Amino acid sequence: LDGSLVSFEEVAVYFSEEECSQLDPAQKALHSEVMLENHRNVFSLGKSFLVPNQEERL
């Protein structure tokens, strides 16, 4: 590892309201799972970040 820090925002994927409206329920669920996994991975690196409420985004 090169020692560079990674923030949650660098690995987060957000959709606009329009983009989100085009996702089906399975895609929304997958997005939530990926965002949670990203948060866990960043947290495991020693960084604690708040994950935005996914229900508000989706």
Coordinates of N, CA, C and O in Angstrom, one line a residue:
L1 N 0.8 -1.2 0.0 CA 0.0 0.0 0.0 C 0.9 1.2 0.0 O 1.9 1.3 0.6
D2 N 0.4 2.3 -0.7 CA 1.2 3.5 -0.7 C 0.9 4.4 0.4 O 1.5 5.5 0.5
G3 N 0.0 4.1 1.3 CA -0.2 4.9 2.5 C -1.2 6.0 2.3 O -1.5 6.8 3.2
S4 N -1.8 6.2 1.1 CA -2.8 7.2 0.8 C -4.1 6.8 1.5 O -4.4 5.7 1.6
L5 N -4.8 7.9 2.0 CA -6.1 7.7 2.6 C -7.2 7.7 1.6 O -7.1 8.3 0.6
V6 N -8.2 6.9 2.0 CA -9.4 6.8 1.1 C -10.6 7.3 2.0 O -10.8 6.8 3.1
S7 N -11.4 8.2 1.4 CA -12.6 8.6 2.1 C -13.8 7.9 1.6 O -13.8 7.4 0.4
F8 N -14.9 7.9 2.3 CA -16.1 7.3 1.9 C -16.6 8.0 0.6 O -17.0 7.3 -0.3
E9 N -16.5 9.3 0.6 CA -17.0 10.0 -0.6 C -16.2 9.6 -1.9 O -16.8 9.7 -3.0
E10 N -15.0 9.2 -1.8 CA -14.2 8.7 -2.9 C -14.7 7.4 -3.5 O -14.5 7.1 -4.7
V11 N -15.4 6.6 -2.7 CA -15.9 5.3 -3.2 C -17.4 5.3 -3.3 O -18.0 4.3 -3.7
A12 N -18.1 6.3 -2.9 CA -19.5 6.4 -2.9 C -20.0 6.6 -4.3 O -19.4 7.3 -5.1
V13 N -21.2 6.0 -4.6 CA -21.9 6.2 -5.8 C -23.3 6.8 -5.5 O -24.0 6.2 -4.8
Y14 N -23.5 8.0 -6.1 CA -24.8 8.6 -5.8 C -25.6 8.8 -7.2 O -24.9 9.0 -8.2
F15 N -26.9 8.7 -7.1 CA -27.7 8.9 -8.3 C -28.6 10.1 -8.1 O -29.0 10.4 -7.0
S16 N -28.8 10.8 -9.2 CA -29.7 12.0 -9.1 C -31.1 11.4 -8.9 O -31.4 10.2 -9.1
E17 N -32.1 12.3 -8.6 CA -33.5 11.8 -8.5 C -34.0 11.1 -9.8 O -34.7 10.1 -9.7
E18 N -33.6 11.7 -10.9 CA -34.0 11.2 -12.2 C -33.4 9.8 -12.4 O -34.1 8.9 -12.8
E19 N -32.1 9.7 -12.2 CA -31.5 8.4 -12.3 C -32.1 7.4 -11.4 O -32.3 6.2 -11.8
C20 N -32.3 7.8 -10.2 CA -32.8 6.8 -9.2 C -34.2 6.4 -9.6 O -34.6 5.2 -9.4
S21 N -35.0 7.2 -10.2 CA -36.4 6.9 -10.5 C -36.4 5.8 -11.6 O -37.4 5.1 -11.9
Q22 N -35.3 5.7 -12.3 CA -35.2 4.7 -13.4 C -34.6 3.3 -13.0 O -34.6 2.4 -13.7
L23 N -34.2 3.2 -11.7 CA -33.8 2.0 -11.2 C -34.9 1.1 -10.7 O -35.9 1.6 -10.1
D24 N -34.8 -0.2 -10.9 CA -35.9 -1.1 -10.4 C -35.5 -1.4 -9.0 O -34.4 -1.2 -8.5
P25 N -36.4 -2.1 -8.2 CA -36.1 -2.4 -6.8 C -34.9 -3.2 -6.6 O -34.1 -3.0 -5.6
A26 N -34.6 -4.1 -7.5 CA -33.4 -5.0 -7.3 C -32.1 -4.1 -7.5 O -31.1 -4.3 -6.8
Q27 N -32.1 -3.2 -8.4 CA -31.0 -2.3 -8.6 C -30.8 -1.4 -7.4 O -29.7 -1.1 -7.0
K28 N -31.9 -0.9 -6.9 CA -31.8 0.0 -5.7 C -31.3 -0.8 -4.5 O -30.4 -0.3 -3.7
A29 N -31.7 -2.1 -4.4 CA -31.2 -2.9 -3.3 C -29.7 -3.2 -3.5 O -28.9 -3.1 -2.5
L30 N -29.3 -3.4 -4.7 CA -27.8 -3.7 -5.0 C -27.0 -2.4 -4.6 O -26.0 -2.5 -4.0
H31 N -27.5 -1.3 -5.0 CA -26.8 0.0 -4.7 C -26.7 0.2 -3.2 O -25.6 0.5 -2.8
S32 N -27.7 -0.1 -2.5 CA -27.6 0.0 -1.0 C -26.6 -1.0 -0.4 O -25.8 -0.6 0.4
E33 N -26.6 -2.2 -0.9 CA -25.6 -3.2 -0.5 C -24.2 -2.8 -0.8 O -23.3 -2.9 0.0
V34 N -24.0 -2.2 -2.0 CA -22.6 -1.8 -2.4 C -22.2 -0.6 -1.5 O -21.0 -0.6 -1.1
M35 N -23.1 0.3 -1.3 CA -22.7 1.5 -0.5 C -22.4 1.1 0.9 O -21.4 1.5 1.5
L36 N -23.1 0.1 1.5 CA -22.8 -0.4 2.8 C -21.5 -1.1 2.9 O -20.7 -0.9 3.8
E37 N -21.2 -1.9 1.9 CA -19.9 -2.6 1.8 C -18.8 -1.6 1.7 O -17.8 -1.8 2.3
N38 N -19.0 -0.6 0.9 CA -17.9 0.5 0.8 C -17.7 1.1 2.1 O -16.5 1.3 2.5
H39 N -18.8 1.4 2.8 CA -18.6 2.0 4.1 C -17.8 1.1 5.1 O -16.9 1.5 5.8
R40 N -18.2 -0.2 5.1 CA -17.5 -1.1 5.9 C -16.0 -1.2 5.6 O -15.2 -1.3 6.5
N41 N -15.7 -1.2 4.3 CA -14.3 -1.3 3.9 C -13.5 -0.1 4.3 O -12.4 -0.2 4.8
V42 N -14.1 1.1 4.1 CA -13.4 2.3 4.5 C -13.3 2.4 6.0 O -12.2 2.7 6.6
F43 N -14.3 1.9 6.7 CA -14.3 1.9 8.2 C -13.1 1.0 8.7 O -12.4 1.3 9.6
S44 N -13.0 -0.2 8.0 CA -12.0 -1.1 8.4 C -10.6 -0.6 8.2 O -9.6 -1.1 8.8
L45 N -10.4 0.4 7.3 CA -9.1 1.1 7.1 C -8.8 2.1 8.2 O -7.8 2.7 8.2
G46 N -9.8 2.3 9.1 CA -9.6 3.2 10.2 C -10.2 4.5 10.1 O -10.0 5.5 10.8
K47 N -11.1 4.6 9.1 CA -11.8 5.9 8.8 C -13.3 5.6 9.2 O -13.9 4.7 8.6
S48 N -13.9 6.5 10.0 CA -15.3 6.3 10.3 C -16.0 7.5 9.7 O -15.8 8.6 10.0
F49 N -16.9 7.2 8.7 CA -17.7 8.2 8.1 C -19.2 7.8 8.2 O -19.5 6.6 8.2
L50 N -20.0 8.8 8.2 CA -21.5 8.5 8.2 C -21.9 8.1 6.8 O -21.5 8.8 5.9
V51 N -22.8 7.1 6.7 CA -23.3 6.8 5.5 C -24.7 7.5 5.3 O -25.5 7.5 6.3
P52 N -24.9 8.2 4.2 CA -26.2 8.9 4.1 C -27.3 7.9 4.1 O -27.1 6.8 3.7
N53 N -28.4 8.3 4.6 CA -29.6 7.5 4.7 C -30.0 7.1 3.3 O -30.4 7.9 2.5
Q54 N -29.9 5.8 3.0 CA -30.1 5.3 1.7 C -31.6 5.5 1.3 O -31.9 5.7 0.1
E55 N -32.5 5.4 2.2 CA -33.9 5.5 1.9 C -34.2 6.9 1.4 O -35.0 7.1 0.5
E56 N -33.5 7.9 1.9 CA -33.7 9.3 1.4 C -33.1 9.5 0.0 O -33.6 10.2 -0.8
R57 N -32.0 8.8 -0.3 CA -31.4 8.9 -1.6 C -32.2 8.1 -2.6 O -32.1 8.4 -3.8
L58 N -32.8 7.0 -2.2 CA -33.4 6.1 -3.2 C -34.9 6.4 -3.1 O -35.8 6.4 -3.6

